[in-house]
PDB file of C-alpha atoms in Angstrom:
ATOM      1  CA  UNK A1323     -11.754  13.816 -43.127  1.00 76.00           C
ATOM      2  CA  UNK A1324     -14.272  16.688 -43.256  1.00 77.00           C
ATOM      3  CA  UNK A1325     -15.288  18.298 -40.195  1.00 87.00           C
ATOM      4  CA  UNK A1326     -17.811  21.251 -39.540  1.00 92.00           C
ATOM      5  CA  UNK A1327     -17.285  23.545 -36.966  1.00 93.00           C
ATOM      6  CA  UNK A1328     -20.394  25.422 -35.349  1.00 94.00           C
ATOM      7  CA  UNK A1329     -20.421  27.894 -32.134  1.00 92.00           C
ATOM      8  CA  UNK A1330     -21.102  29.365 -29.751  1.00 93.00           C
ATOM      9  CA  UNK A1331     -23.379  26.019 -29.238  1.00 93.00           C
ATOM     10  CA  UNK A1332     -25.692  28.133 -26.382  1.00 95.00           C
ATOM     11  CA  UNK A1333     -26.461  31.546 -26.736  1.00 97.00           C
ATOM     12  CA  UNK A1334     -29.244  33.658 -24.783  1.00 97.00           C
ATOM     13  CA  UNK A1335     -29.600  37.135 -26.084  1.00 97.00           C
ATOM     14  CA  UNK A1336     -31.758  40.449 -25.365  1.00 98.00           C
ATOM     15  CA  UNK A1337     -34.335  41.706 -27.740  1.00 97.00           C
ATOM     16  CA  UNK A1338     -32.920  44.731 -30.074  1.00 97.00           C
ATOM     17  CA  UNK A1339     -29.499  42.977 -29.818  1.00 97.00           C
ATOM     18  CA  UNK A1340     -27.092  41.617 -32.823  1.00 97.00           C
ATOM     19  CA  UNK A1341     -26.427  38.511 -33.432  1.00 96.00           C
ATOM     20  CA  UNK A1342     -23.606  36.657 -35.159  1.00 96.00           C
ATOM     21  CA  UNK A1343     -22.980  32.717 -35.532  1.00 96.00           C
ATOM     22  CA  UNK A1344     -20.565  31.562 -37.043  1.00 96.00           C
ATOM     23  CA  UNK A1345     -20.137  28.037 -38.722  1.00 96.00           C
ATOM     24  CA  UNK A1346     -16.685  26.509 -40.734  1.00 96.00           C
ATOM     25  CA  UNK A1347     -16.111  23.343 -42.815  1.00 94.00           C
ATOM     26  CA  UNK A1348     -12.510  21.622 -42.742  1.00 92.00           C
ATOM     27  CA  UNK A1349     -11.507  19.159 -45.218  1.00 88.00           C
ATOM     28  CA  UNK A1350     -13.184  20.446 -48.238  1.00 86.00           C
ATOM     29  CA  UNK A1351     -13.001  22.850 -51.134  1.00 86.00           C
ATOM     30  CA  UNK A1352     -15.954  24.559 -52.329  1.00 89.00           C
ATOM     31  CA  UNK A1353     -18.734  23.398 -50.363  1.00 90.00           C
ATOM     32  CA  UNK A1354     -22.552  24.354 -50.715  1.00 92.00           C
ATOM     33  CA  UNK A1355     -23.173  25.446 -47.110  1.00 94.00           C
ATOM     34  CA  UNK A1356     -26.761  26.155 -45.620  1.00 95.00           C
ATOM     35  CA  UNK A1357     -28.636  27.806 -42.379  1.00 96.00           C
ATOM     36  CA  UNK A1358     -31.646  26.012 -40.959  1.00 95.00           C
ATOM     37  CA  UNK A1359     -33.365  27.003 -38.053  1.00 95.00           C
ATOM     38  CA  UNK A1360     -35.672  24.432 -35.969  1.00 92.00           C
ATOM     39  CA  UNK A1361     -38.502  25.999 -33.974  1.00 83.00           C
ATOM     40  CA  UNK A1362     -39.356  24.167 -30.927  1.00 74.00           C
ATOM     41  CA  UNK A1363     -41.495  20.815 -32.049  1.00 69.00           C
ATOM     42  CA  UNK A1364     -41.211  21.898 -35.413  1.00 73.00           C
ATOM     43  CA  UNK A1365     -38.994  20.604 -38.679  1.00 83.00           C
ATOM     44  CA  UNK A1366     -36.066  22.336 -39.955  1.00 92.00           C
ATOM     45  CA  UNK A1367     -36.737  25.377 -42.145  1.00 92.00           C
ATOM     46  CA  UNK A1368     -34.231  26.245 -45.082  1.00 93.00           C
ATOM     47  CA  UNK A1369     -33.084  30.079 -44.424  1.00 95.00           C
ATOM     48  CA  UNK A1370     -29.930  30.350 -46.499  1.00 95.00           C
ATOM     49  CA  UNK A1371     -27.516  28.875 -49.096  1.00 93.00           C
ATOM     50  CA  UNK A1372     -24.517  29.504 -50.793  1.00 94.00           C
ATOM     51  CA  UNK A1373     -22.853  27.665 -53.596  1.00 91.00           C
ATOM     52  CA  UNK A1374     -19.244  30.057 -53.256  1.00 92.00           C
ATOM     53  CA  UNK A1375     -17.756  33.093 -51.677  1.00 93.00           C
ATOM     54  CA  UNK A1376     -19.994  36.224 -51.584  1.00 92.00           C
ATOM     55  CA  UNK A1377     -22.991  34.172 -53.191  1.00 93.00           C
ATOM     56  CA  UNK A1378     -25.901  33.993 -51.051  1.00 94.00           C
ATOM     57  CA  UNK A1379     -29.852  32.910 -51.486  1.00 92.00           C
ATOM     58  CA  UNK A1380     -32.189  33.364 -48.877  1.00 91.00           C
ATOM     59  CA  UNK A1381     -35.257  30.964 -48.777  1.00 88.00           C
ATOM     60  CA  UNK A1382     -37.380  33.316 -46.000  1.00 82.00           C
ATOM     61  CA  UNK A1383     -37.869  36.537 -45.854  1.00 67.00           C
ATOM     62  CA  UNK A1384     -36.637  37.747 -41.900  1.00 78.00           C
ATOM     63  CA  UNK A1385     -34.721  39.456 -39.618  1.00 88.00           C
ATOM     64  CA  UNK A1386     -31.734  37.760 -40.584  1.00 94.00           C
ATOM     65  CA  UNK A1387     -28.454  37.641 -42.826  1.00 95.00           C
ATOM     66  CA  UNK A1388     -25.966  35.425 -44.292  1.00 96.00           C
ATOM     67  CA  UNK A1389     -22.493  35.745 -45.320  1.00 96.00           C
ATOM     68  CA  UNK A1390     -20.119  34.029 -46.448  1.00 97.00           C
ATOM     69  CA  UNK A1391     -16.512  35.999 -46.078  1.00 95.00           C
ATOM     70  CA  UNK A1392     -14.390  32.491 -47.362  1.00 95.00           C
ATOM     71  CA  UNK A1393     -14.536  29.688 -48.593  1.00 94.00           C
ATOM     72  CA  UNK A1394     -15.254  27.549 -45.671  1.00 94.00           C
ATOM     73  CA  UNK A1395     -17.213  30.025 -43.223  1.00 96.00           C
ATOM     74  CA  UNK A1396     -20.728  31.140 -42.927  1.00 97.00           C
ATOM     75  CA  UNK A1397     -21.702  33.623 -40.711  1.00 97.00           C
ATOM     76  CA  UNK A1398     -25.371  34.114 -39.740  1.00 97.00           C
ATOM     77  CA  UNK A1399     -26.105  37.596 -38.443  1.00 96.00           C
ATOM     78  CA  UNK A1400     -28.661  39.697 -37.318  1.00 96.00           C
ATOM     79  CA  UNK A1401     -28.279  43.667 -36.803  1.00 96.00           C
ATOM     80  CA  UNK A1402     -31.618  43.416 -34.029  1.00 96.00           C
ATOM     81  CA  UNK A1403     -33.054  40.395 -32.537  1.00 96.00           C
ATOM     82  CA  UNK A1404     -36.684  39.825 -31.955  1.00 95.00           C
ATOM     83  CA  UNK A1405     -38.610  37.313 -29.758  1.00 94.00           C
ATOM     84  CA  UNK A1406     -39.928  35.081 -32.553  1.00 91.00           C
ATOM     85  CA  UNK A1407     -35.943  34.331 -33.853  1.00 93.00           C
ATOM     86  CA  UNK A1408     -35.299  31.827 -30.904  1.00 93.00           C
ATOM     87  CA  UNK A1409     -34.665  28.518 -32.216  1.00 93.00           C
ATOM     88  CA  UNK A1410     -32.047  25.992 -32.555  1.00 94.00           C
ATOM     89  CA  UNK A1411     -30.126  27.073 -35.722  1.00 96.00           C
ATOM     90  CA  UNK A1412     -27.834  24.469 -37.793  1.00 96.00           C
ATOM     91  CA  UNK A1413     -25.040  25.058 -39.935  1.00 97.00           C
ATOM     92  CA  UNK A1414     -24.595  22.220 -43.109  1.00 95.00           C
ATOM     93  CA  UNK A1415     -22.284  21.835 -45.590  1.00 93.00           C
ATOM     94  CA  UNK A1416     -22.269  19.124 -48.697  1.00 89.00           C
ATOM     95  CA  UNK A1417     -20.766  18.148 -51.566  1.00 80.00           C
ATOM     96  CA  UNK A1418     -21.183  20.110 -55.049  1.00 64.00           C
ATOM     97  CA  UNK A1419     -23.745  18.162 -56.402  1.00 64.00           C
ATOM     98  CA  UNK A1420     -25.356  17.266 -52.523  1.00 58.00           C
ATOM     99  CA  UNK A1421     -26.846  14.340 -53.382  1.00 66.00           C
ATOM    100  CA  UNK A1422     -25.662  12.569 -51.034  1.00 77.00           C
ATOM    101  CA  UNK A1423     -26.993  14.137 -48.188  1.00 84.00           C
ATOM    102  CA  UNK A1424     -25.668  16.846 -45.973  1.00 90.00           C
ATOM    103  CA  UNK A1425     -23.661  16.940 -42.705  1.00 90.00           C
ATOM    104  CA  UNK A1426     -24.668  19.227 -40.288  1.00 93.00           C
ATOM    105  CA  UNK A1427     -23.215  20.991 -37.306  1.00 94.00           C
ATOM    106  CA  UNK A1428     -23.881  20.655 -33.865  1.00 93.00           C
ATOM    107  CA  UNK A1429     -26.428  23.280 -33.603  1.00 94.00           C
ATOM    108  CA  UNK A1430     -26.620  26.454 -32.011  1.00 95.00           C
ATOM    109  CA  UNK A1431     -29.437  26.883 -29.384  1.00 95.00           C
ATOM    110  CA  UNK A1432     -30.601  30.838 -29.266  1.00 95.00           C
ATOM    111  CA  UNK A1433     -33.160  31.759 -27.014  1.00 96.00           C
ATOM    112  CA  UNK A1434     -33.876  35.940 -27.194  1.00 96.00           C
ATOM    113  CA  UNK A1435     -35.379  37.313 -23.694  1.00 97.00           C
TER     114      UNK A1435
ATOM    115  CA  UNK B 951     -43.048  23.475 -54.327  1.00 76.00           C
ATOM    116  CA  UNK B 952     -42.268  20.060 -53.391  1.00 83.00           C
ATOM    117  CA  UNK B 953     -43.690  19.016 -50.045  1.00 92.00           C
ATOM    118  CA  UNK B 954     -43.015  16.350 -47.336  1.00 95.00           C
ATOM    119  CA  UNK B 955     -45.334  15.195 -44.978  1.00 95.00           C
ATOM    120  CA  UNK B 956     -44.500  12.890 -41.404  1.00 96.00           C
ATOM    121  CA  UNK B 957     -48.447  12.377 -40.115  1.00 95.00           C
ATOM    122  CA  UNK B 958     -46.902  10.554 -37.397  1.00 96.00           C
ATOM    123  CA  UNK B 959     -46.079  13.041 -34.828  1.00 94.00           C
ATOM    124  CA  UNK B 960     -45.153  10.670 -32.022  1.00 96.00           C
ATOM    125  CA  UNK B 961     -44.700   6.802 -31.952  1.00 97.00           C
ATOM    126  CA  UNK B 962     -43.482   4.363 -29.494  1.00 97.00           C
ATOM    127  CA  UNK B 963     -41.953   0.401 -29.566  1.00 98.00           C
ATOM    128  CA  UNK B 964     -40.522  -1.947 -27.580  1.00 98.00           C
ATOM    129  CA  UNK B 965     -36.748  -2.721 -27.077  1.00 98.00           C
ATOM    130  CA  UNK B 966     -36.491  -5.518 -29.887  1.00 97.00           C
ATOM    131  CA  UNK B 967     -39.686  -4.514 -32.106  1.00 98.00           C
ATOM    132  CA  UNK B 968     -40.105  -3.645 -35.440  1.00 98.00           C
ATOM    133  CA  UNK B 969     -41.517  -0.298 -35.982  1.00 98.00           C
ATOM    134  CA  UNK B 970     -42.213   1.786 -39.265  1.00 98.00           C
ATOM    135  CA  UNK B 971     -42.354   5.445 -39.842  1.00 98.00           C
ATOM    136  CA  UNK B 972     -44.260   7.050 -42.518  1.00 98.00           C
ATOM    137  CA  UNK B 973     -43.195   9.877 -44.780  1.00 98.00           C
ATOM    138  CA  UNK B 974     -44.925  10.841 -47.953  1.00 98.00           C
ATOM    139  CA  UNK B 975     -43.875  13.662 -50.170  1.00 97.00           C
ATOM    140  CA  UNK B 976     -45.456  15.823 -53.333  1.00 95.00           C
ATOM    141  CA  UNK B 977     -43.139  16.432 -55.912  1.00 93.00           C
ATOM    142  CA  UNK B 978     -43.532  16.630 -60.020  1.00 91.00           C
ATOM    143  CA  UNK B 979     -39.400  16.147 -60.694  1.00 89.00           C
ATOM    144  CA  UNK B 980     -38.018  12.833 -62.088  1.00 88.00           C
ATOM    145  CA  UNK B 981     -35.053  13.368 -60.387  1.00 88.00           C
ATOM    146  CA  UNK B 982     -34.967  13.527 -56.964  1.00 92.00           C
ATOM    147  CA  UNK B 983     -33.356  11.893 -53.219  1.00 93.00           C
ATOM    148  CA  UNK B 984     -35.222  11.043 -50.360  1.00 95.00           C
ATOM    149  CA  UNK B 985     -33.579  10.471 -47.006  1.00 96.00           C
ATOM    150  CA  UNK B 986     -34.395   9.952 -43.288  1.00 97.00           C
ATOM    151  CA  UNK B 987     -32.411  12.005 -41.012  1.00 96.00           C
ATOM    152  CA  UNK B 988     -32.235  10.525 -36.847  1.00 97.00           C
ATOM    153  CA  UNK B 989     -32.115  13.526 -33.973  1.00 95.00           C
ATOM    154  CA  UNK B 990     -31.457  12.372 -30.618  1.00 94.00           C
ATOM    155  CA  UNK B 991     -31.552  14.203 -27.879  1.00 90.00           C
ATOM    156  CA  UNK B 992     -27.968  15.804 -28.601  1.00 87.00           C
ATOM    157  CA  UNK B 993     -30.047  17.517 -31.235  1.00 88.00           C
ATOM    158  CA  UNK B 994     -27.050  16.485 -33.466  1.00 89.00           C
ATOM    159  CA  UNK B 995     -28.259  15.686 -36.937  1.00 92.00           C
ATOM    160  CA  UNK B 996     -27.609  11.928 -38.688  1.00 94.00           C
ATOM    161  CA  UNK B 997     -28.034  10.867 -41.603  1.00 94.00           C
ATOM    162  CA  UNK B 998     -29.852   7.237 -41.166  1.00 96.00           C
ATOM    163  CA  UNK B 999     -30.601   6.442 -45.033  1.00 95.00           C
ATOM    164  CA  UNK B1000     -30.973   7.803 -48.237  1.00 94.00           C
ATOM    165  CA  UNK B1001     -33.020   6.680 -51.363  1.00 95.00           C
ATOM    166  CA  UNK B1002     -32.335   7.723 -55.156  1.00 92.00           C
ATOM    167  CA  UNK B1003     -35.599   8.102 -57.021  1.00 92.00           C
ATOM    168  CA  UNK B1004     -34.413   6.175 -60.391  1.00 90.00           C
ATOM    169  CA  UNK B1005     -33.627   2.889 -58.492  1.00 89.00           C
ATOM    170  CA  UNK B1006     -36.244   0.528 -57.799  1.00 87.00           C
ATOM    171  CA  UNK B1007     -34.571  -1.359 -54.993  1.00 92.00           C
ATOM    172  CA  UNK B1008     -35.065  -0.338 -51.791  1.00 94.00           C
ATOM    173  CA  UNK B1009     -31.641   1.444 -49.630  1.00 93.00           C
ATOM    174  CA  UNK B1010     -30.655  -0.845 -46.611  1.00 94.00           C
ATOM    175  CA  UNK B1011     -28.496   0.363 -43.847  1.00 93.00           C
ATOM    176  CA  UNK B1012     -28.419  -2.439 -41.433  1.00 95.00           C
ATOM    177  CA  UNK B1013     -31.285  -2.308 -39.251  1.00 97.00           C
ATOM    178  CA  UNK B1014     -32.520   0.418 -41.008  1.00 98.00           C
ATOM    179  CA  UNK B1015     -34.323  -0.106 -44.405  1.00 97.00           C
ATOM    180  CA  UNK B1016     -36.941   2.034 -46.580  1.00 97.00           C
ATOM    181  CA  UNK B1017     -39.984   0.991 -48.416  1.00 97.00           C
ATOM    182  CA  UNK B1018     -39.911   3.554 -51.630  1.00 97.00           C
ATOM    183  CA  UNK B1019     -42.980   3.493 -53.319  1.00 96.00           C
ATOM    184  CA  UNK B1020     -42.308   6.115 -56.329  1.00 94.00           C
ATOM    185  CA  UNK B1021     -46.110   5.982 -57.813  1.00 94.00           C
ATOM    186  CA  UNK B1022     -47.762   6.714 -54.321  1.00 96.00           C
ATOM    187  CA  UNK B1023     -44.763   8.883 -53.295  1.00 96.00           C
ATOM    188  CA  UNK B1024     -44.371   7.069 -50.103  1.00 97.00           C
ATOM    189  CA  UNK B1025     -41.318   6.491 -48.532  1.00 97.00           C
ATOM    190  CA  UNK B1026     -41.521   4.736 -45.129  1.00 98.00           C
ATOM    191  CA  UNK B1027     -38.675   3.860 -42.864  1.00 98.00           C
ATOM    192  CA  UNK B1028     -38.479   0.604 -40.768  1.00 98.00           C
ATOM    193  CA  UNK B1029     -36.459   0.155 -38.000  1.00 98.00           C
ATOM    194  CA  UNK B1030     -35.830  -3.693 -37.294  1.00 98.00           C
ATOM    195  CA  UNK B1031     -34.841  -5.358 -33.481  1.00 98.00           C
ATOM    196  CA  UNK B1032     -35.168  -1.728 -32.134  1.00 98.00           C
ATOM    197  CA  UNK B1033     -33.036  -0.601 -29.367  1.00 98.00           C
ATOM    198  CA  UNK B1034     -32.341   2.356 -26.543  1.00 97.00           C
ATOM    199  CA  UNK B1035     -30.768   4.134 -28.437  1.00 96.00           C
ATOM    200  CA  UNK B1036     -32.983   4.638 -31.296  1.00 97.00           C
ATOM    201  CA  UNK B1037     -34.901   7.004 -29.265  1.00 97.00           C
ATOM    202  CA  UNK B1038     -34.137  10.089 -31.091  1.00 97.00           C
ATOM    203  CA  UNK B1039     -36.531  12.607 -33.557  1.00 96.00           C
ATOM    204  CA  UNK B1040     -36.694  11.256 -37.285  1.00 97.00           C
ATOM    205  CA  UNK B1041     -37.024  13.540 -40.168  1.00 97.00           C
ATOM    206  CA  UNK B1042     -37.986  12.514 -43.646  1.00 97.00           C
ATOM    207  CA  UNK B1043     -35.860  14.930 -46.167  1.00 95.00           C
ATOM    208  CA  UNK B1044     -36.759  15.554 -49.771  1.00 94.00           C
ATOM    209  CA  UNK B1045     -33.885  16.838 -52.224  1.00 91.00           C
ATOM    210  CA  UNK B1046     -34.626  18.151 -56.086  1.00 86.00           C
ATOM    211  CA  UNK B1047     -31.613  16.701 -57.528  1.00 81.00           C
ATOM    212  CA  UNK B1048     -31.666  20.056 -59.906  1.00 80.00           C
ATOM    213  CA  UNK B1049     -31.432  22.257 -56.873  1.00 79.00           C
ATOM    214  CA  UNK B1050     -29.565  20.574 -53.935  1.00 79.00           C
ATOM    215  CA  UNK B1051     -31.688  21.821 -51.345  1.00 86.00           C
ATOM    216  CA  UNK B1052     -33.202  19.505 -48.723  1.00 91.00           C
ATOM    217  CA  UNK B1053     -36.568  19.775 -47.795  1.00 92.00           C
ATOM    218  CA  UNK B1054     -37.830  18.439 -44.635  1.00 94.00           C
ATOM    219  CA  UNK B1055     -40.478  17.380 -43.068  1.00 95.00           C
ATOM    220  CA  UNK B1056     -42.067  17.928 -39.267  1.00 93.00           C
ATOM    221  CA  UNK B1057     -40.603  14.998 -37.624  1.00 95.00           C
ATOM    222  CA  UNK B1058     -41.675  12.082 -35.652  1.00 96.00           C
ATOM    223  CA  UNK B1059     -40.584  11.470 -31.981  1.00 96.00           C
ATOM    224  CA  UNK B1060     -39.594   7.969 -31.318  1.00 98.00           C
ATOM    225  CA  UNK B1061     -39.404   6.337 -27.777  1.00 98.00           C
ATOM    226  CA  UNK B1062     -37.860   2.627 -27.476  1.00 98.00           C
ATOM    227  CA  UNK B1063     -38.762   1.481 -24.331  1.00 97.00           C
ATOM    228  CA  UNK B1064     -37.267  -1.559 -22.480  1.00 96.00           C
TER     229      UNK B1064
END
């Protein structure tokens, strides 16, 4: 069965530092896999998709960065954190044609001090 | 740019109630899924339901059921005999079936109360 993998699930960080979260699907080949980010009493906002390795497409223009260095990891990074990129941050993954839905991660709570 | 839209921020029913949630969406695509996603406190993310535009029946997960009404691009979800446990945040999800990428919408809180 497929499985996604999400961590470090807290994380509190100080402005001006990096950031790196890291997210892996098991099970699957190939899978479209997304970042979301859900500010506090707010819906989920689509940062970043990939359809492959090295293929990215950001939705927002930010502070932030996606990779993806295999098949089945995404990394979300940032090189300096600010204030306003505290949120709870989701990793998905779904099927080639995603019509079905996607499954999500656990979620990764950041909160930048 | 396809929209969805929750007007209900907050909503409340009792243990064993029916209660519906509204979700309406702006979209000029053909082909397209809709789907309500639960959040409980966990903040884990669930997939309750999903709707494909082209069929005219309405999806039916047990207790959980839509009303899909393509021409007013409405697409409630009724919970049935609610319980504890359906306490959670509920997000209505709009997918372009050309581009694969869900678009939600603000969310409503639900409380079940005993």
């Amino acid at each position: 069965s497929q499985t996604i993998h999400q961590w470090p699930a807290t994380l509190v960080q100080p402005v001006g530092s990096p950031l790196s979260l890291e997210c892996t699907v098991e099970g699957t080949s190939n899978p479209n896999l997304y970042w979301y980010r859900q500010a506090a009493g707010r819906g989920l906002q689509l940062l970043f998709y990939s359809v492959g390795i090295g293929q990215i497409s950001s939705e927002v223009p930010q502070n932030l960065s996606a990779s993806r260095p295999q098949d089945r990891q995404f990394i979300l990074s940032s090189k300096k954190l600010l204030l306003s990129d505290s949120g709870f941050y989701l990793c998905a993954w779904s099927v080639l044609t995603g019509d079905y839905g996607y499954t999500f991660g656990s979620g990764t709570r950041l909160t930048v001090v | 740019a396809q929209t969805v839209t929750q007007s209900q921020p907050e909503m409340s029913v009792q243990e064993a109630e029916t209660v519906t949630l509204s979700c309406t969406y702006d979209t000029s695509e053909n082909n397209y899924y809709l789907f309500w996603y639960k959040q409980p406190p966990s903040r884990q993310m669930i997939l309750v339901i999903r709707q494909e535009a082209y069929k005219q029946q309405n999806a039916t997960e047990n207790r959980f059921s839509v009303n899909f009404q393509k021409a007013a691009k409405s697409f409630s979800l009724k919970i049935s005999d609610s319980q504890l446990g359906d306490t959670a945040m509920y997000f209505c999800a709009f997918m372009n079936g050309n581009t694969d990428k869900l678009i939600f919408g603000t969310g409503t809180r639900l409380q079940v109360f005993p």
